[in-house]
Amino acid sequence: GTTLNFNYGLSTEFFLTKNYIFSTGLFISSLGGEVSYEGLYKDVSGNYLPSKVKQSYNIKYLEIPIVLKLRTNQLGYMTYYGVFGLRTAFKLSAGSDYDYVDIAGSPKLENENTGDEVFFMNTWLVIGGGVEYNLSGNTNLSFGITYNNGFINVLDSKPNELGANGKAIVDANGAPVYKDKDASANINYFALEIGIYF
């Protein structure tokens, strides 16, 4: 599932030539998404009940982009550019909201700390483009859009083992049973980028 998130920070550019620029910086980003799976709900008595779970992740990262920007010559007040590179990010925190679909009353849990379920870093391949509008001198207003393709598994957890009926199961002691393999999910997103360069 998709969610709307945001980031903010500082970017700096180093001119390799007039039209080739190395760009990097530091950003705080809020990313995430929604996943659905067969899981377990722990009731007030401590018993686990099978239920389809809708879990929404909100992960905060410290991002460091390493991007090559290719710019045209200035045309009037406008300069057009394309970007290609990588974003590497390190987890600052992670939280989740849970919606238990099959339980009477559809109970919810909000703002649960799930930092131990999320891998400590992530990396995206970045491609995109945009336009810069010269306000005066070296001051430019920048608008761009990028596609960020994540290729590291976000999750550091194991999914529930399922029974013949397709529902999550518990062992003889009533504890959850997990599969040997890791759960898997990637974050891919489009970003609208707006900034001012001095």
mmCIF file of C-alpha atoms in Angstrom:
data_model
loop_
_atom_site.group_PDB
_atom_site.id
_atom_site.type_symbol
_atom_site.label_atom_id
_atom_site.label_comp_id
_atom_site.label_asym_id
_atom_site.label_seq_id
_atom_site.Cartn_x
_atom_site.Cartn_y
_atom_site.Cartn_z
ATOM 1 C CA GLY A 1 0.000 0.000 0.000
ATOM 2 C CA THR A 2 0.996 3.630 -0.434
ATOM 3 C CA THR A 3 1.353 6.491 2.028
ATOM 4 C CA LEU A 4 2.149 10.203 1.725
ATOM 5 C CA ASN A 5 5.371 11.226 3.481
ATOM 6 C CA PHE A 6 7.943 14.016 3.441
ATOM 7 C CA ASN A 7 11.601 14.847 3.962
ATOM 8 C CA TYR A 8 13.660 17.964 4.538
ATOM 9 C CA GLY A 9 17.296 18.918 4.760
ATOM 10 C CA LEU A 10 20.273 20.590 3.127
ATOM 11 C CA SER A 11 21.813 19.899 -0.272
ATOM 12 C CA THR A 12 25.165 21.019 -1.612
ATOM 13 C CA GLU A 13 26.571 20.891 -5.145
ATOM 14 C CA PHE A 14 30.114 20.701 -6.508
ATOM 15 C CA PHE A 15 30.718 21.635 -10.135
ATOM 16 C CA LEU A 16 32.798 19.058 -12.005
ATOM 17 C CA THR A 17 32.355 21.066 -15.215
ATOM 18 C CA LYS A 18 29.900 23.808 -16.174
ATOM 19 C CA ASN A 19 27.093 21.311 -16.844
ATOM 20 C CA TYR A 20 28.123 18.311 -14.703
ATOM 21 C CA ILE A 21 27.504 18.579 -10.984
ATOM 22 C CA PHE A 22 28.100 16.244 -8.024
ATOM 23 C CA SER A 23 25.299 16.664 -5.481
ATOM 24 C CA THR A 24 25.069 15.410 -1.897
ATOM 25 C CA GLY A 25 23.667 16.526 1.452
ATOM 26 C CA LEU A 26 21.861 15.430 4.618
ATOM 27 C CA PHE A 27 18.114 14.827 4.857
ATOM 28 C CA ILE A 28 15.662 13.621 7.471
ATOM 29 C CA SER A 29 13.032 11.533 5.713
ATOM 30 C CA SER A 30 9.786 9.933 6.818
ATOM 31 C CA LEU A 31 8.986 6.888 4.681
ATOM 32 C CA GLY A 32 6.838 3.806 4.944
ATOM 33 C CA GLY A 33 3.918 1.919 3.523
ATOM 34 C CA GLU A 34 1.188 -0.563 4.291
ATOM 35 C CA VAL A 35 1.452 -4.355 4.327
ATOM 36 C CA SER A 36 -1.228 -7.031 4.789
ATOM 37 C CA TYR A 37 -0.525 -10.518 6.108
ATOM 38 C CA GLU A 38 -1.889 -13.365 8.231
ATOM 39 C CA GLY A 39 -0.829 -12.755 11.825
ATOM 40 C CA LEU A 40 -1.949 -13.018 15.440
ATOM 41 C CA TYR A 41 -3.780 -10.713 17.836
ATOM 42 C CA LYS A 42 -2.931 -10.890 21.545
ATOM 43 C CA ASP A 43 -6.106 -10.350 23.593
ATOM 44 C CA VAL A 44 -6.367 -9.025 27.152
ATOM 45 C CA SER A 45 -6.018 -12.573 28.523
ATOM 46 C CA GLY A 46 -2.708 -13.058 26.722
ATOM 47 C CA ASN A 47 -4.132 -15.497 24.192
ATOM 48 C CA TYR A 48 -3.185 -15.275 20.508
ATOM 49 C CA LEU A 49 -6.027 -15.198 17.978
ATOM 50 C CA PRO A 50 -5.447 -15.596 14.216
ATOM 51 C CA SER A 51 -6.349 -12.532 12.164
ATOM 52 C CA LYS A 52 -5.533 -10.799 8.924
ATOM 53 C CA VAL A 53 -3.379 -7.814 9.869
ATOM 54 C CA LYS A 54 -3.021 -4.485 8.092
ATOM 55 C CA GLN A 55 0.184 -2.857 9.308
ATOM 56 C CA SER A 56 1.259 0.669 8.401
ATOM 57 C CA TYR A 57 4.967 1.463 8.834
ATOM 58 C CA ASN A 58 6.375 4.936 9.505
ATOM 59 C CA ILE A 59 10.187 4.889 9.332
ATOM 60 C CA LYS A 60 12.445 7.879 9.917
ATOM 61 C CA TYR A 61 15.811 7.854 8.152
ATOM 62 C CA LEU A 62 18.921 9.995 7.949
ATOM 63 C CA GLU A 63 19.574 10.122 4.197
ATOM 64 C CA ILE A 64 22.791 10.885 2.312
ATOM 65 C CA PRO A 65 22.282 11.210 -1.467
ATOM 66 C CA ILE A 66 25.159 10.740 -3.914
ATOM 67 C CA VAL A 67 23.849 12.072 -7.221
ATOM 68 C CA LEU A 68 25.222 13.232 -10.562
ATOM 69 C CA LYS A 69 23.261 16.159 -11.999
ATOM 70 C CA LEU A 70 23.481 16.934 -15.726
ATOM 71 C CA ARG A 71 22.340 20.469 -16.580
ATOM 72 C CA THR A 72 21.626 22.338 -19.791
ATOM 73 C CA ASN A 73 22.908 25.829 -20.407
ATOM 74 C CA GLN A 74 20.598 28.532 -19.061
ATOM 75 C CA LEU A 75 17.734 29.299 -21.462
ATOM 76 C CA GLY A 76 16.282 32.636 -20.474
ATOM 77 C CA TYR A 77 15.661 32.230 -16.743
ATOM 78 C CA MET A 78 15.376 28.424 -16.961
ATOM 79 C CA THR A 79 17.899 25.591 -16.657
ATOM 80 C CA TYR A 80 16.815 21.974 -17.136
ATOM 81 C CA TYR A 81 18.529 19.008 -15.510
ATOM 82 C CA GLY A 82 18.528 15.247 -15.110
ATOM 83 C CA VAL A 83 19.787 13.326 -12.072
ATOM 84 C CA PHE A 84 21.102 9.802 -11.547
ATOM 85 C CA GLY A 85 22.662 8.244 -8.472
ATOM 86 C CA LEU A 86 22.082 6.627 -5.080
ATOM 87 C CA ARG A 87 20.471 7.480 -1.783
ATOM 88 C CA THR A 88 21.779 5.709 1.303
ATOM 89 C CA ALA A 89 19.805 6.008 4.526
ATOM 90 C CA PHE A 90 20.229 4.967 8.148
ATOM 91 C CA LYS A 91 17.247 4.229 10.385
ATOM 92 C CA LEU A 92 16.547 6.697 13.185
ATOM 93 C CA SER A 93 13.256 5.203 14.391
ATOM 94 C CA ALA A 94 10.339 3.065 13.225
ATOM 95 C CA GLY A 95 6.734 2.823 14.372
ATOM 96 C CA SER A 96 3.613 1.017 13.201
ATOM 97 C CA ASP A 97 -0.170 1.109 13.359
ATOM 98 C CA TYR A 98 -2.021 -2.237 13.341
ATOM 99 C CA ASP A 99 -5.555 -3.049 12.231
ATOM 100 C CA TYR A 100 -6.813 -6.572 13.076
ATOM 101 C CA VAL A 101 -9.465 -7.238 10.460
ATOM 102 C CA ASP A 102 -10.904 -10.591 11.605
ATOM 103 C CA ILE A 103 -11.296 -9.811 15.319
ATOM 104 C CA ALA A 104 -14.649 -8.607 16.669
ATOM 105 C CA GLY A 105 -14.636 -4.816 16.828
ATOM 106 C CA SER A 106 -11.567 -4.630 14.539
ATOM 107 C CA PRO A 107 -9.159 -3.582 17.327
ATOM 108 C CA LYS A 108 -6.312 -1.241 16.467
ATOM 109 C CA LEU A 109 -2.892 -0.518 17.912
ATOM 110 C CA GLU A 110 -1.261 2.821 17.153
ATOM 111 C CA ASN A 111 2.282 4.185 17.342
ATOM 112 C CA GLU A 112 3.828 0.865 18.369
ATOM 113 C CA ASN A 113 7.627 0.854 18.442
ATOM 114 C CA THR A 114 8.730 -1.563 15.699
ATOM 115 C CA GLY A 115 12.363 -0.517 15.352
ATOM 116 C CA ASP A 116 13.505 -4.112 15.854
ATOM 117 C CA GLU A 117 11.468 -5.198 12.794
ATOM 118 C CA VAL A 118 13.169 -2.778 10.383
ATOM 119 C CA PHE A 119 16.661 -3.183 8.911
ATOM 120 C CA PHE A 120 19.100 -0.474 10.067
ATOM 121 C CA MET A 121 19.841 0.915 6.581
ATOM 122 C CA ASN A 122 18.342 1.253 3.127
ATOM 123 C CA THR A 123 19.550 2.204 -0.355
ATOM 124 C CA TRP A 124 17.699 3.527 -3.399
ATOM 125 C CA LEU A 125 18.644 3.962 -7.034
ATOM 126 C CA VAL A 126 17.587 7.507 -8.010
ATOM 127 C CA ILE A 127 16.618 8.783 -11.451
ATOM 128 C CA GLY A 128 14.721 11.931 -12.333
ATOM 129 C CA GLY A 129 14.808 15.454 -13.628
ATOM 130 C CA GLY A 130 13.581 18.968 -13.159
ATOM 131 C CA VAL A 131 14.001 22.644 -13.803
ATOM 132 C CA GLU A 132 15.716 25.561 -12.057
ATOM 133 C CA TYR A 133 14.406 29.132 -12.279
ATOM 134 C CA ASN A 134 16.945 31.898 -11.754
ATOM 135 C CA LEU A 135 15.639 34.427 -9.239
ATOM 136 C CA SER A 136 18.752 36.628 -9.233
ATOM 137 C CA GLY A 137 22.503 36.134 -9.366
ATOM 138 C CA ASN A 138 23.341 32.665 -8.040
ATOM 139 C CA THR A 139 19.931 32.142 -6.403
ATOM 140 C CA ASN A 140 17.791 29.509 -8.122
ATOM 141 C CA LEU A 141 14.400 28.032 -7.325
ATOM 142 C CA SER A 142 14.417 24.302 -8.110
ATOM 143 C CA PHE A 143 11.512 21.954 -8.949
ATOM 144 C CA GLY A 144 12.088 18.292 -9.708
ATOM 145 C CA ILE A 145 10.688 14.778 -9.571
ATOM 146 C CA THR A 146 12.607 11.562 -8.938
ATOM 147 C CA TYR A 147 11.831 7.869 -8.845
ATOM 148 C CA ASN A 148 13.575 6.086 -5.978
ATOM 149 C CA ASN A 149 13.892 2.316 -6.405
ATOM 150 C CA GLY A 150 14.744 0.522 -3.161
ATOM 151 C CA PHE A 151 16.777 -2.660 -3.481
ATOM 152 C CA ILE A 152 17.402 -3.587 0.183
ATOM 153 C CA ASN A 153 14.850 -5.574 2.191
ATOM 154 C CA VAL A 154 13.287 -3.155 4.675
ATOM 155 C CA LEU A 155 12.165 -5.831 7.121
ATOM 156 C CA ASP A 156 14.274 -7.638 9.705
ATOM 157 C CA SER A 157 11.620 -10.031 10.974
ATOM 158 C CA LYS A 158 10.080 -13.441 10.256
ATOM 159 C CA PRO A 159 6.494 -14.067 9.095
ATOM 160 C CA ASN A 160 4.039 -16.276 10.989
ATOM 161 C CA GLU A 161 3.806 -19.950 10.105
ATOM 162 C CA LEU A 162 0.428 -20.726 8.519
ATOM 163 C CA GLY A 163 -1.788 -23.770 9.018
ATOM 164 C CA ALA A 164 -3.754 -25.722 6.426
ATOM 165 C CA ASN A 165 -6.552 -23.121 6.593
ATOM 166 C CA GLY A 166 -4.129 -20.313 5.671
ATOM 167 C CA LYS A 167 -4.251 -18.765 9.153
ATOM 168 C CA ALA A 168 -1.359 -18.102 11.537
ATOM 169 C CA ILE A 169 -0.803 -20.821 14.132
ATOM 170 C CA VAL A 170 0.519 -21.167 17.683
ATOM 171 C CA ASP A 171 2.494 -23.996 19.282
ATOM 172 C CA ALA A 172 1.382 -26.340 22.074
ATOM 173 C CA ASN A 173 2.207 -23.636 24.642
ATOM 174 C CA GLY A 174 0.116 -21.009 22.842
ATOM 175 C CA ALA A 175 3.140 -19.084 21.538
ATOM 176 C CA PRO A 176 3.435 -17.822 17.939
ATOM 177 C CA VAL A 177 5.237 -20.014 15.407
ATOM 178 C CA TYR A 178 7.429 -18.246 12.846
ATOM 179 C CA LYS A 179 8.857 -19.345 9.507
ATOM 180 C CA ASP A 180 12.604 -19.861 9.091
ATOM 181 C CA LYS A 181 12.835 -17.339 6.224
ATOM 182 C CA ASP A 182 12.766 -13.556 6.644
ATOM 183 C CA ALA A 183 9.824 -11.387 5.672
ATOM 184 C CA SER A 184 10.533 -9.260 2.608
ATOM 185 C CA ALA A 185 9.423 -5.789 1.479
ATOM 186 C CA ASN A 186 10.930 -2.859 -0.426
ATOM 187 C CA ILE A 187 10.148 0.852 -0.398
ATOM 188 C CA ASN A 188 9.835 2.389 -3.869
ATOM 189 C CA TYR A 189 8.570 5.942 -4.223
ATOM 190 C CA PHE A 190 8.207 9.060 -6.332
ATOM 191 C CA ALA A 191 9.463 12.281 -4.755
ATOM 192 C CA LEU A 192 8.500 15.850 -5.594
ATOM 193 C CA GLU A 193 11.522 17.991 -4.757
ATOM 194 C CA ILE A 194 11.361 21.740 -4.135
ATOM 195 C CA GLY A 195 14.292 23.833 -2.969
ATOM 196 C CA ILE A 196 16.304 27.034 -3.190
ATOM 197 C CA TYR A 197 20.002 27.036 -4.128
ATOM 198 C CA PHE A 198 22.294 29.920 -3.195
#
